[in-house]
PDB file of C-alpha atoms and ligand atoms in Angstrom:
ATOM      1  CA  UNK A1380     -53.350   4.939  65.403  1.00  0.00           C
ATOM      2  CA  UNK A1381     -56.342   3.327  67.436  1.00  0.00           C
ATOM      3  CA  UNK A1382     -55.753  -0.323  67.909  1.00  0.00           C
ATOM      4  CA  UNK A1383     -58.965  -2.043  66.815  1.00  0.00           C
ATOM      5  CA  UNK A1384     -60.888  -3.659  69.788  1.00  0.00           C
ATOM      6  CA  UNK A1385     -63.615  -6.734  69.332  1.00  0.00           C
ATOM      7  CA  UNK A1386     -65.251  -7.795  72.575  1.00  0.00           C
ATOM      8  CA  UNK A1387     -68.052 -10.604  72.879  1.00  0.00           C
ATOM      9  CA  UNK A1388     -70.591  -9.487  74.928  1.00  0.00           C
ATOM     10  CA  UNK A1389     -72.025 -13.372  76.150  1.00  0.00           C
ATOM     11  CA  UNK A1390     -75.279 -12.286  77.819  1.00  0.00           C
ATOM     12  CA  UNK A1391     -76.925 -14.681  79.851  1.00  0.00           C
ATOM     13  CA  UNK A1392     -75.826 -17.845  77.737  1.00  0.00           C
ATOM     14  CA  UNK A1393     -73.722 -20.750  78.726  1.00  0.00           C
ATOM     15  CA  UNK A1394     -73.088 -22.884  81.220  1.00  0.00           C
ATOM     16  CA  UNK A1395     -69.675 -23.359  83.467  1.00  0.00           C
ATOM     17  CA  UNK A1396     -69.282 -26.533  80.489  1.00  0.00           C
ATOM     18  CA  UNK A1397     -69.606 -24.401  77.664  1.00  0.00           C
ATOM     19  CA  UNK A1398     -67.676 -21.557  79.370  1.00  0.00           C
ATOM     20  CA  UNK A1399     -64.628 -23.956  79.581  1.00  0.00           C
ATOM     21  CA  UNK A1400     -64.979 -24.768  75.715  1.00  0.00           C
ATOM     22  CA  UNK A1401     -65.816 -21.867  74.204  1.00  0.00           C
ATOM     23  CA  UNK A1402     -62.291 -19.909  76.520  1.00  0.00           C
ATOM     24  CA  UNK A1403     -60.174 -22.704  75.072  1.00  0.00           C
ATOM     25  CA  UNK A1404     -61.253 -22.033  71.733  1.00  0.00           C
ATOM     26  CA  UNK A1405     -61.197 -18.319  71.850  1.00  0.00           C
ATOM     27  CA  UNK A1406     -57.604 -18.795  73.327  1.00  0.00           C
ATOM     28  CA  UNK A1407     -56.482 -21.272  70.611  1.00  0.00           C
ATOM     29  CA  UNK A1408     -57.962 -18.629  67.644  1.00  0.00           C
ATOM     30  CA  UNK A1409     -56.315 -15.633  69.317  1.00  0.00           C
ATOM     31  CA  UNK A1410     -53.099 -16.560  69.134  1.00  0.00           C
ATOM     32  CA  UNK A1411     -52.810 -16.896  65.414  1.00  0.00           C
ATOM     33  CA  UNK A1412     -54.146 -12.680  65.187  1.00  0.00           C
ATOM     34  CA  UNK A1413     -52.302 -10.053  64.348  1.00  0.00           C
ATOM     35  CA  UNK A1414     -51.104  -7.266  67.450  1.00  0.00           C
ATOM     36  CA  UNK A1415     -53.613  -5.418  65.224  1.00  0.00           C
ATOM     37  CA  UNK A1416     -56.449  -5.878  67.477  1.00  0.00           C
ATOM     38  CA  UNK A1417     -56.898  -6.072  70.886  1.00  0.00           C
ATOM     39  CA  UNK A1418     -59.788  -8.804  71.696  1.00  0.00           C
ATOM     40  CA  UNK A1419     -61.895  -9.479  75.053  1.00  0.00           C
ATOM     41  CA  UNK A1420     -64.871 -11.546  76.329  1.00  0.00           C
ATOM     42  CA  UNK A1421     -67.602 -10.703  79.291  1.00  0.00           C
ATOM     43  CA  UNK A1422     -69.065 -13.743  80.743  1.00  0.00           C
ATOM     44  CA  UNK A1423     -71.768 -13.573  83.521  1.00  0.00           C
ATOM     45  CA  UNK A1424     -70.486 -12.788  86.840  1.00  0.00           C
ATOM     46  CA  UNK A1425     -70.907 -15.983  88.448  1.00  0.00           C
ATOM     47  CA  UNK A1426     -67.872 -17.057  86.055  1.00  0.00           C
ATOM     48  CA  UNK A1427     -65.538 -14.342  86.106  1.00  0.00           C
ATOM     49  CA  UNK A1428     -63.343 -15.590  88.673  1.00  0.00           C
ATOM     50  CA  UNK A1429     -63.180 -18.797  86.787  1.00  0.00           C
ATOM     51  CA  UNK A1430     -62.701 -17.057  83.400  1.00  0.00           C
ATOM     52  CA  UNK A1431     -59.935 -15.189  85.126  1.00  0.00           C
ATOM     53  CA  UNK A1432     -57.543 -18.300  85.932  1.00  0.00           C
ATOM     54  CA  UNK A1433     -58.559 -19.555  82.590  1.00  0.00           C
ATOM     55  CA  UNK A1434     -57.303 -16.686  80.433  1.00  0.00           C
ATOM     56  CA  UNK A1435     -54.377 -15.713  82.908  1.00  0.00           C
ATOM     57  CA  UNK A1436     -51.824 -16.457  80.347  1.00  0.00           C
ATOM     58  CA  UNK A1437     -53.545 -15.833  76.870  1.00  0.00           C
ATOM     59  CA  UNK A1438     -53.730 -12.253  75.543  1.00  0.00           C
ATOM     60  CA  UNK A1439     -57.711 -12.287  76.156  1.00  0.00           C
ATOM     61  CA  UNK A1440     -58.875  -9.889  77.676  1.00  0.00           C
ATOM     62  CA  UNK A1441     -61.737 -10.355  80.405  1.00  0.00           C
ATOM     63  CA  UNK A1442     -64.714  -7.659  81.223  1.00  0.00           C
ATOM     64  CA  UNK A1443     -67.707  -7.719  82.709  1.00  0.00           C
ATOM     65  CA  UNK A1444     -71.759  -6.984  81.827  1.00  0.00           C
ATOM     66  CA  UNK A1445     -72.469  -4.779  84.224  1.00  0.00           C
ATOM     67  CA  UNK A1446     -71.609  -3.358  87.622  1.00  0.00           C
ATOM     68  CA  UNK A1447     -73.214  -1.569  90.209  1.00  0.00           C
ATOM     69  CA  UNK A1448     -73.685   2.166  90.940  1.00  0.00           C
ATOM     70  CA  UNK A1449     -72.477   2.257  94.701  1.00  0.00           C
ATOM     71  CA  UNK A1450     -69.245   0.872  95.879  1.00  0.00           C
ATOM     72  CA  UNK A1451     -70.456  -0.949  98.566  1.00  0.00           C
ATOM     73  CA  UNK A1452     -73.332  -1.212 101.027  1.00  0.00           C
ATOM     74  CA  UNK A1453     -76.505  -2.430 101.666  1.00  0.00           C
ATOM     75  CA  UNK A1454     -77.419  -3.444  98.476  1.00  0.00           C
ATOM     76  CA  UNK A1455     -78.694  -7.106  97.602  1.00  0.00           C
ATOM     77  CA  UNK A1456     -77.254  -8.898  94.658  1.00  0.00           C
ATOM     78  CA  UNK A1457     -75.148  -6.041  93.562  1.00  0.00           C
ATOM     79  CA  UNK A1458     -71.535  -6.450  92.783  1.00  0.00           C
ATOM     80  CA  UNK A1459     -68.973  -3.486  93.244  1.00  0.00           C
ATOM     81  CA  UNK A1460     -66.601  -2.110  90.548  1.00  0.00           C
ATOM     82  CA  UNK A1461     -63.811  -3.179  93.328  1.00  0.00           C
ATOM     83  CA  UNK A1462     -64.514  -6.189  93.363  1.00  0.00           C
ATOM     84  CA  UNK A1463     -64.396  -6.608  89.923  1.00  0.00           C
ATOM     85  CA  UNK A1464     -60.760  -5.265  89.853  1.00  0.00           C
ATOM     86  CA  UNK A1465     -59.860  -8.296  92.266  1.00  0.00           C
ATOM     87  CA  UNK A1466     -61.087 -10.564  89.541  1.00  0.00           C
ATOM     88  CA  UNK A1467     -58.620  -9.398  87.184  1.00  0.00           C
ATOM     89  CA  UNK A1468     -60.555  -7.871  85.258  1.00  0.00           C
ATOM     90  CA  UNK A1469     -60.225  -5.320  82.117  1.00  0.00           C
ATOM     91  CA  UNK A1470     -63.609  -4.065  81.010  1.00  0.00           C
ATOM     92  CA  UNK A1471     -66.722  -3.273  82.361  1.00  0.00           C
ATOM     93  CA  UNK A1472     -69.968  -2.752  79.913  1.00  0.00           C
ATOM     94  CA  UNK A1473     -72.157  -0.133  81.267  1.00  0.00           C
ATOM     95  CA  UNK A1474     -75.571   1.080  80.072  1.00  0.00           C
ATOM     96  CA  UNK A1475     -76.222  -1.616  77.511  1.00  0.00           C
ATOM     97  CA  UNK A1476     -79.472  -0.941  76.204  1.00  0.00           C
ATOM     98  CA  UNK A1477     -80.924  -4.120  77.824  1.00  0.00           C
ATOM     99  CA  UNK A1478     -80.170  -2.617  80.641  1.00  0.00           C
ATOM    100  CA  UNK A1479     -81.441   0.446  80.009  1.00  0.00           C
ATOM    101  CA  UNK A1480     -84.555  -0.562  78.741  1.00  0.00           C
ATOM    102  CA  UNK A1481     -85.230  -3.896  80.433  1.00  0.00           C
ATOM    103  CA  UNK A1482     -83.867  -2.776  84.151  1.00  0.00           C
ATOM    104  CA  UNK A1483     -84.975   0.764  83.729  1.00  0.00           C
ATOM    105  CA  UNK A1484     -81.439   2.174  84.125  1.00  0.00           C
ATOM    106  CA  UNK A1485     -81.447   5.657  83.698  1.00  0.00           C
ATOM    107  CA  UNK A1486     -78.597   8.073  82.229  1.00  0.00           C
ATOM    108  CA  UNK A1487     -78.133   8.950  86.032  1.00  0.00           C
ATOM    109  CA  UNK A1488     -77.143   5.275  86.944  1.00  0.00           C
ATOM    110  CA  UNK A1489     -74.773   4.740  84.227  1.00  0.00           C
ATOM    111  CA  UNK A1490     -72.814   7.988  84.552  1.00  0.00           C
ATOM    112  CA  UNK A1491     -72.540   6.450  88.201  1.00  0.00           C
ATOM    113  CA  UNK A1492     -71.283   3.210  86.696  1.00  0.00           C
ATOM    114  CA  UNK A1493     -68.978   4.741  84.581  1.00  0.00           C
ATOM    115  CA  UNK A1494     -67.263   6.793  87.220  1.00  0.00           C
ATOM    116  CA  UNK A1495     -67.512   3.891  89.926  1.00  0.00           C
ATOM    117  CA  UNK A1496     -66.026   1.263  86.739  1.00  0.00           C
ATOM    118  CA  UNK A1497     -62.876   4.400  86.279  1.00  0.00           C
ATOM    119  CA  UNK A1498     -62.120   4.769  89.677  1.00  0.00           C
ATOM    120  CA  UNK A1499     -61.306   1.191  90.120  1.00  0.00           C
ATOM    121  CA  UNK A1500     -59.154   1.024  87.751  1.00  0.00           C
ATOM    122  CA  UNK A1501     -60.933  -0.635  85.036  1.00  0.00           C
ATOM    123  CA  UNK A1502     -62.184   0.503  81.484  1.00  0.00           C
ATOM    124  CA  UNK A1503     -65.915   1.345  81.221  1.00  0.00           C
ATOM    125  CA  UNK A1504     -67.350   0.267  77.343  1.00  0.00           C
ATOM    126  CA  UNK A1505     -70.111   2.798  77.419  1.00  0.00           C
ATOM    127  CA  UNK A1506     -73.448   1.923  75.055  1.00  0.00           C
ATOM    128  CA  UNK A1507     -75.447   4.395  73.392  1.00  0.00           C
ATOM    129  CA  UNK A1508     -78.099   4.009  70.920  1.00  0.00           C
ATOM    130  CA  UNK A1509     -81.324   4.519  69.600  1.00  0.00           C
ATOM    131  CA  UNK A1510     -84.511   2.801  69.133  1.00  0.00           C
ATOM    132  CA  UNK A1511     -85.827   1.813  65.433  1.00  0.00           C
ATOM    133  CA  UNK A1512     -88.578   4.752  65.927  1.00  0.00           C
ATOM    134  CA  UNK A1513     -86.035   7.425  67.461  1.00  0.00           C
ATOM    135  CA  UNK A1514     -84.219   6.868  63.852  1.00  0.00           C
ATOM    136  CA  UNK A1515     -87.254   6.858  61.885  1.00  0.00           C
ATOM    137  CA  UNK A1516     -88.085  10.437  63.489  1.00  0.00           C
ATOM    138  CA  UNK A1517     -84.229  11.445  62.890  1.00  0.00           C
ATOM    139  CA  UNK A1518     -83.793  12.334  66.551  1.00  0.00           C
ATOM    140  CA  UNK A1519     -80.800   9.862  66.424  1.00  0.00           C
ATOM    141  CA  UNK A1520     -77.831  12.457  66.742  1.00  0.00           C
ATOM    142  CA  UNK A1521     -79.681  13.472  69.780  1.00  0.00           C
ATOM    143  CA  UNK A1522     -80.516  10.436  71.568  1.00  0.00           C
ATOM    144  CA  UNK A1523     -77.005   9.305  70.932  1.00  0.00           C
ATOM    145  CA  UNK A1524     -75.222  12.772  72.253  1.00  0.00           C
ATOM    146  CA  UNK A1525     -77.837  13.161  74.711  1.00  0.00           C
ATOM    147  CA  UNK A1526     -76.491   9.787  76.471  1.00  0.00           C
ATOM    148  CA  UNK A1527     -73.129  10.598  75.601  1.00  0.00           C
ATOM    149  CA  UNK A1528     -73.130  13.930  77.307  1.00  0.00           C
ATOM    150  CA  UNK A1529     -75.075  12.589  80.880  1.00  0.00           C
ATOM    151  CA  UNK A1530     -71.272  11.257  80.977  1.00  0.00           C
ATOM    152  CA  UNK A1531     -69.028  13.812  80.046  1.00  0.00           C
ATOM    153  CA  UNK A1532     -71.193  16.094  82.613  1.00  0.00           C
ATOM    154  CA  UNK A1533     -70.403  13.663  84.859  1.00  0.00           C
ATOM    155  CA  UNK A1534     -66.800  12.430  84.899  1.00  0.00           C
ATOM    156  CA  UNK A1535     -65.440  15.539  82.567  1.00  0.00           C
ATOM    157  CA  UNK A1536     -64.403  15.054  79.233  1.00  0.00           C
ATOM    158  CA  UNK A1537     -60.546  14.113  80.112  1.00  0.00           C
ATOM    159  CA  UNK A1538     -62.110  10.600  81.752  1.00  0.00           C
ATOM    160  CA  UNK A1539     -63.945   9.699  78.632  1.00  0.00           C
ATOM    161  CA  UNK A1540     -60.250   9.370  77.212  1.00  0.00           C
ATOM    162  CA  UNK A1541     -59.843   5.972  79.340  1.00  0.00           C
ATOM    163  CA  UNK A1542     -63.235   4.297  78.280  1.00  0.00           C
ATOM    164  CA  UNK A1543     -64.679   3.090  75.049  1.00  0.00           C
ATOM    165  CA  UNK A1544     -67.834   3.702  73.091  1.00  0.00           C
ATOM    166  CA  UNK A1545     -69.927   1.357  71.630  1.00  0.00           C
ATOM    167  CA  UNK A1546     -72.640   2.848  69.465  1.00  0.00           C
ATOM    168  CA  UNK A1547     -75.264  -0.352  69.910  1.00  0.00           C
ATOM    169  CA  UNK A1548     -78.632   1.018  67.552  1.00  0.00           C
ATOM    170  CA  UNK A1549     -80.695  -1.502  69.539  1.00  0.00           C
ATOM    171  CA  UNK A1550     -82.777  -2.047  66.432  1.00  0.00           C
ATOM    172  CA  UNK A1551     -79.845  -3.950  65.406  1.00  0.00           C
ATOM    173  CA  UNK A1552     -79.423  -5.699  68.418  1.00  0.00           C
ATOM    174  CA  UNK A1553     -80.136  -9.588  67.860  1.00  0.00           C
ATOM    175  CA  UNK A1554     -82.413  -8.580  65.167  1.00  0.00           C
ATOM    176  CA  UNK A1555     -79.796 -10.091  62.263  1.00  0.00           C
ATOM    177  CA  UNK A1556     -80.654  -6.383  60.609  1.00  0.00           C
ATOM    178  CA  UNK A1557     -77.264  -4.361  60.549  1.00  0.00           C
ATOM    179  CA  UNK A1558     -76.540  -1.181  60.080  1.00  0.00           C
ATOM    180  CA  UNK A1559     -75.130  -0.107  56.985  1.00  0.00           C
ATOM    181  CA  UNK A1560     -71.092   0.355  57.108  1.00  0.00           C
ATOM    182  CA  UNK A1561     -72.403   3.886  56.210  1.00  0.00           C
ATOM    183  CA  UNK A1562     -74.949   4.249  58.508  1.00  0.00           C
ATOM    184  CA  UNK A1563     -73.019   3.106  61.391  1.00  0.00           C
ATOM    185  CA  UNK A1564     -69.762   5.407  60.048  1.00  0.00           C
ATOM    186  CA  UNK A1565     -72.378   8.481  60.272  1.00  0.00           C
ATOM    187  CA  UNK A1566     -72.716   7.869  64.152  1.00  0.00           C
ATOM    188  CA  UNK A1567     -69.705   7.581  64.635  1.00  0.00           C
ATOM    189  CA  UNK A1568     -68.007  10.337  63.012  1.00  0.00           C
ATOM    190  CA  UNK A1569     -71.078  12.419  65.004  1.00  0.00           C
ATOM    191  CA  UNK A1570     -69.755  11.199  68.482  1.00  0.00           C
ATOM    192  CA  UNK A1571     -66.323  11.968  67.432  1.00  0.00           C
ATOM    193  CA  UNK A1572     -66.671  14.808  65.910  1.00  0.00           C
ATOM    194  CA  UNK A1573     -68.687  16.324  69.065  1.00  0.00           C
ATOM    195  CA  UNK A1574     -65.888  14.813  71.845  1.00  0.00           C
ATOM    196  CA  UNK A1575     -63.142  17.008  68.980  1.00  0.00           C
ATOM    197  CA  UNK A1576     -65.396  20.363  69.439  1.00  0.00           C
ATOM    198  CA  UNK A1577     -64.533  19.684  73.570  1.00  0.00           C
ATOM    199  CA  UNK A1578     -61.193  18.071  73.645  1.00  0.00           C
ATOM    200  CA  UNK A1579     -59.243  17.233  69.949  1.00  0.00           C
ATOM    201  CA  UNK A1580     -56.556  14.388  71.641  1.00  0.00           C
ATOM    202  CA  UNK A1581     -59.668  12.623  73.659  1.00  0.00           C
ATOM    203  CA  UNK A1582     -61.398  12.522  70.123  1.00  0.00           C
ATOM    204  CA  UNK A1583     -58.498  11.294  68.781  1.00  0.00           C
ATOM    205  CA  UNK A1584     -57.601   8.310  70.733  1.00  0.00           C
ATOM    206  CA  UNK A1585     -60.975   7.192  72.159  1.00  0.00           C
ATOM    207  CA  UNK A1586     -62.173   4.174  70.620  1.00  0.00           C
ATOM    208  CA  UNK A1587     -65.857   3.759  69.224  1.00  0.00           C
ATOM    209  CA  UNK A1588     -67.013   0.194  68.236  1.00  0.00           C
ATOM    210  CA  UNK A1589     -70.043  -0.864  66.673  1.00  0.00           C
ATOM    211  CA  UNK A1590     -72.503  -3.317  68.226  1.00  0.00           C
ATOM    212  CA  UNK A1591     -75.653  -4.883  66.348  1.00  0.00           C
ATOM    213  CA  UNK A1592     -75.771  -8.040  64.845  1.00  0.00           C
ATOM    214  CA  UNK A1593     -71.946  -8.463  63.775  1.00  0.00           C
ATOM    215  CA  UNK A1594     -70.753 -11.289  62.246  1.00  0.00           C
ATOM    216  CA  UNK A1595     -68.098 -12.309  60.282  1.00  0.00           C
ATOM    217  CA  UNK A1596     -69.544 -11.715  56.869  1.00  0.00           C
ATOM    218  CA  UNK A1597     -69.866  -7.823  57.614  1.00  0.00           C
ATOM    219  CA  UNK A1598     -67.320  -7.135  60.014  1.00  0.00           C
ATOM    220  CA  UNK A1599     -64.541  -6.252  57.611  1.00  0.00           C
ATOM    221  CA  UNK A1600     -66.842  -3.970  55.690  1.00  0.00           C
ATOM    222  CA  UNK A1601     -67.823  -2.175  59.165  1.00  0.00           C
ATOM    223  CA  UNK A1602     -64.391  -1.944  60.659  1.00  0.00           C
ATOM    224  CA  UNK A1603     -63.361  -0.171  57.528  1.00  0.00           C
ATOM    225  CA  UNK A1604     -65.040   2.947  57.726  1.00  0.00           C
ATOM    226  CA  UNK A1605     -62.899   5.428  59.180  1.00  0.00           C
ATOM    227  CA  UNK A1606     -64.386   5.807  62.813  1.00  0.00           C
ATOM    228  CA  UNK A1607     -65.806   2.289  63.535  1.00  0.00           C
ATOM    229  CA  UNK A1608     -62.639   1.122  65.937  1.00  0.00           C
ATOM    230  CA  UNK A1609     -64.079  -2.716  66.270  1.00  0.00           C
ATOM    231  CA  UNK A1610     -67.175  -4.184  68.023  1.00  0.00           C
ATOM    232  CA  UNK A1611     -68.956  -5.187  70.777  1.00  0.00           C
ATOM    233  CA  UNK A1612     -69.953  -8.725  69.457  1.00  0.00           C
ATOM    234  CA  UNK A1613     -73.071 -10.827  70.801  1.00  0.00           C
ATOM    235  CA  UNK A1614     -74.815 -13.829  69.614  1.00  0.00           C
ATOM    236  CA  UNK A1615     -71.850 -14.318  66.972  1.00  0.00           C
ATOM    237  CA  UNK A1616     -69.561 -14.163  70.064  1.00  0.00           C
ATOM    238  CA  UNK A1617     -71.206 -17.411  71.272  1.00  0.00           C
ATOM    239  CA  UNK A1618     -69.094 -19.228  68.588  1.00  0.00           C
ATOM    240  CA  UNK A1619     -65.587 -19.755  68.774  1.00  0.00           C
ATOM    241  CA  UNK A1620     -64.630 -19.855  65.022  1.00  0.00           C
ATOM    242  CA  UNK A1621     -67.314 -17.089  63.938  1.00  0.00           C
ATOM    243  CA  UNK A1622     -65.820 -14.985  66.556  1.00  0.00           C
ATOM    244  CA  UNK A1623     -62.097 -15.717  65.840  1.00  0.00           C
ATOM    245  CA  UNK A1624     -63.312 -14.843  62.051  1.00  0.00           C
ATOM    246  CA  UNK A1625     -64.756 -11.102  63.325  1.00  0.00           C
ATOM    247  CA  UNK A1626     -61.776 -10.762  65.329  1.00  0.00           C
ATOM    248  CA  UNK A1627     -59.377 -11.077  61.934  1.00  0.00           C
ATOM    249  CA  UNK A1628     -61.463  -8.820  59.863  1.00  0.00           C
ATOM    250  CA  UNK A1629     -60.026  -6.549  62.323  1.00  0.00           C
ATOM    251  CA  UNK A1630     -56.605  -6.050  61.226  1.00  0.00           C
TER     252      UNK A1630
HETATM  253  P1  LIG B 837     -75.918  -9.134  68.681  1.00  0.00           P
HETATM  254  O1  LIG B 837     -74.528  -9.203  68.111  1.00  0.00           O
HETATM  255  O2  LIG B 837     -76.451 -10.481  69.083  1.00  0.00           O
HETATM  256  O3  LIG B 837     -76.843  -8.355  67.804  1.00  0.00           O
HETATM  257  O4  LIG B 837     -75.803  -8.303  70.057  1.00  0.00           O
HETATM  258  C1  LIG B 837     -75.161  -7.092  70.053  1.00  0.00           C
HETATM  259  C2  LIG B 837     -74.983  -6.655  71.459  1.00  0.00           C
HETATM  260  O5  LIG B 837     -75.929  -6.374  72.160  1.00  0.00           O
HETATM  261  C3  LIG B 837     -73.606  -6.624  71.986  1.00  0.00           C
HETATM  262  O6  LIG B 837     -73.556  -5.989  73.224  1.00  0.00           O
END
């Protein structure tokens, strides 16, 4: 049995104020969930270390946005996977499609995120998805495996066994348009079934999430479906009782 996951992904929002708020509220809701589901948040990096001391005691977990490809060098304004595990850290987001599309990341750089994010110790929460006109020409299964794969070629398809996917259709992302509970089951029971035709245990016990404009009105009906495992939570995130509410459709 997967244990369901929900993880706010904060963006670039707050400040150290807010931060300090929105943690104690988060903390205060959590403790009232069932052992059902697992629950994290990734602040910007500026206030992980903060964060950190914050949640030290509470059973919230703490990841981070984004990390970079290297482990260490001459490389201005990056921040290693390392020294992420110092922070006491949990998860690590890589290729979120903001990333992808407004940094230019390439499939190259995140399979080097994911394998610098594993071999520090730390969980990557790998995004895939497609754009509103990659679905529209039905080349979804493709774009989805197609970034999926860039991994697994990669790190091997044992590693992907100690991450987590997060199937993000970006024209859901902030858009307030979800996908359907069936749509969104459909991907998800595609990356499944294609990790089972490689490796049946990996397939098995790998979580997927769903991210795209989650909130606590559709969450139950999304976590339902068979494959969906919990979600990778933005703007709704931003709200201590909304998320808390996401978080308990969950068990
Ligand atoms: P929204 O929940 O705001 O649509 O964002 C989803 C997302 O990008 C989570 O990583």
């Amino acid at each position: 049995m997967r244990q369901k996951l929900v993880v706010g992904n904060w963006k670039l929002h707050g400040s150290k104020a807010q931060l300090e708020d929105l943690l104690a509220d988060v903390i205060a809701g959590s403790e009232n969930l069932t052992s059902a589901v697992e629950i994290g948040v990734c602040p910007t990096y500026v206030y992980l270390g903060h964060a950190a001391q914050i949640l030290v005691s509470s059973r919230v977990k703490l990841g981070a946005q984004n990390v970079a490809r290297a482990g260490e060098g001459a490389y201005t304004g990056e921040v290693a996977a390392q020294m992420l595990a110092e922070c006491e850290l949990v998860y690590v987001i890589v290729g979120h499609s903001e990333r992808r599309q407004l940094f230019h990341e390439s499939d190259t750089e995140v399979a080097e995120k994911f394998a610098q994010v594993q071999a520090s110790d730390l969980t990557p929460i790998l995004c895939v998805g497609e754009t509103l006109e990659e679905r529209e020409q039905e080349l979804t299964d493709q774009v989805v495996l197609g970034q999926l794969d860039e991994i697994i070629n990669k790190v091997g398809i044992e590693a992907v066994a100690n991450s987590v996917i997060a199937y993000e259709p970006i024209w859901a992302i902030g858009t307030g348009k979800t996908a359907s509970p069936e749509q969104a089951q459909d991907v998800h029971k595609t990356i499944r079934d294609h990790l089972r035709k490689q490796k049946e245990d990996v397939a098995a016990t790998v979580r997927i999430i769903y991210g795209g404009s989650v909130k606590a009105t559709n969450a139950r009906e999304l976590f339902q479906q068979a494959d969906i495992d919990g979600g990778l939570v933005g703007g709704a995130s931003l709200e201590a009782e909304e998320f808390i509410s996401i978080c308990n459709s969950a068990d």
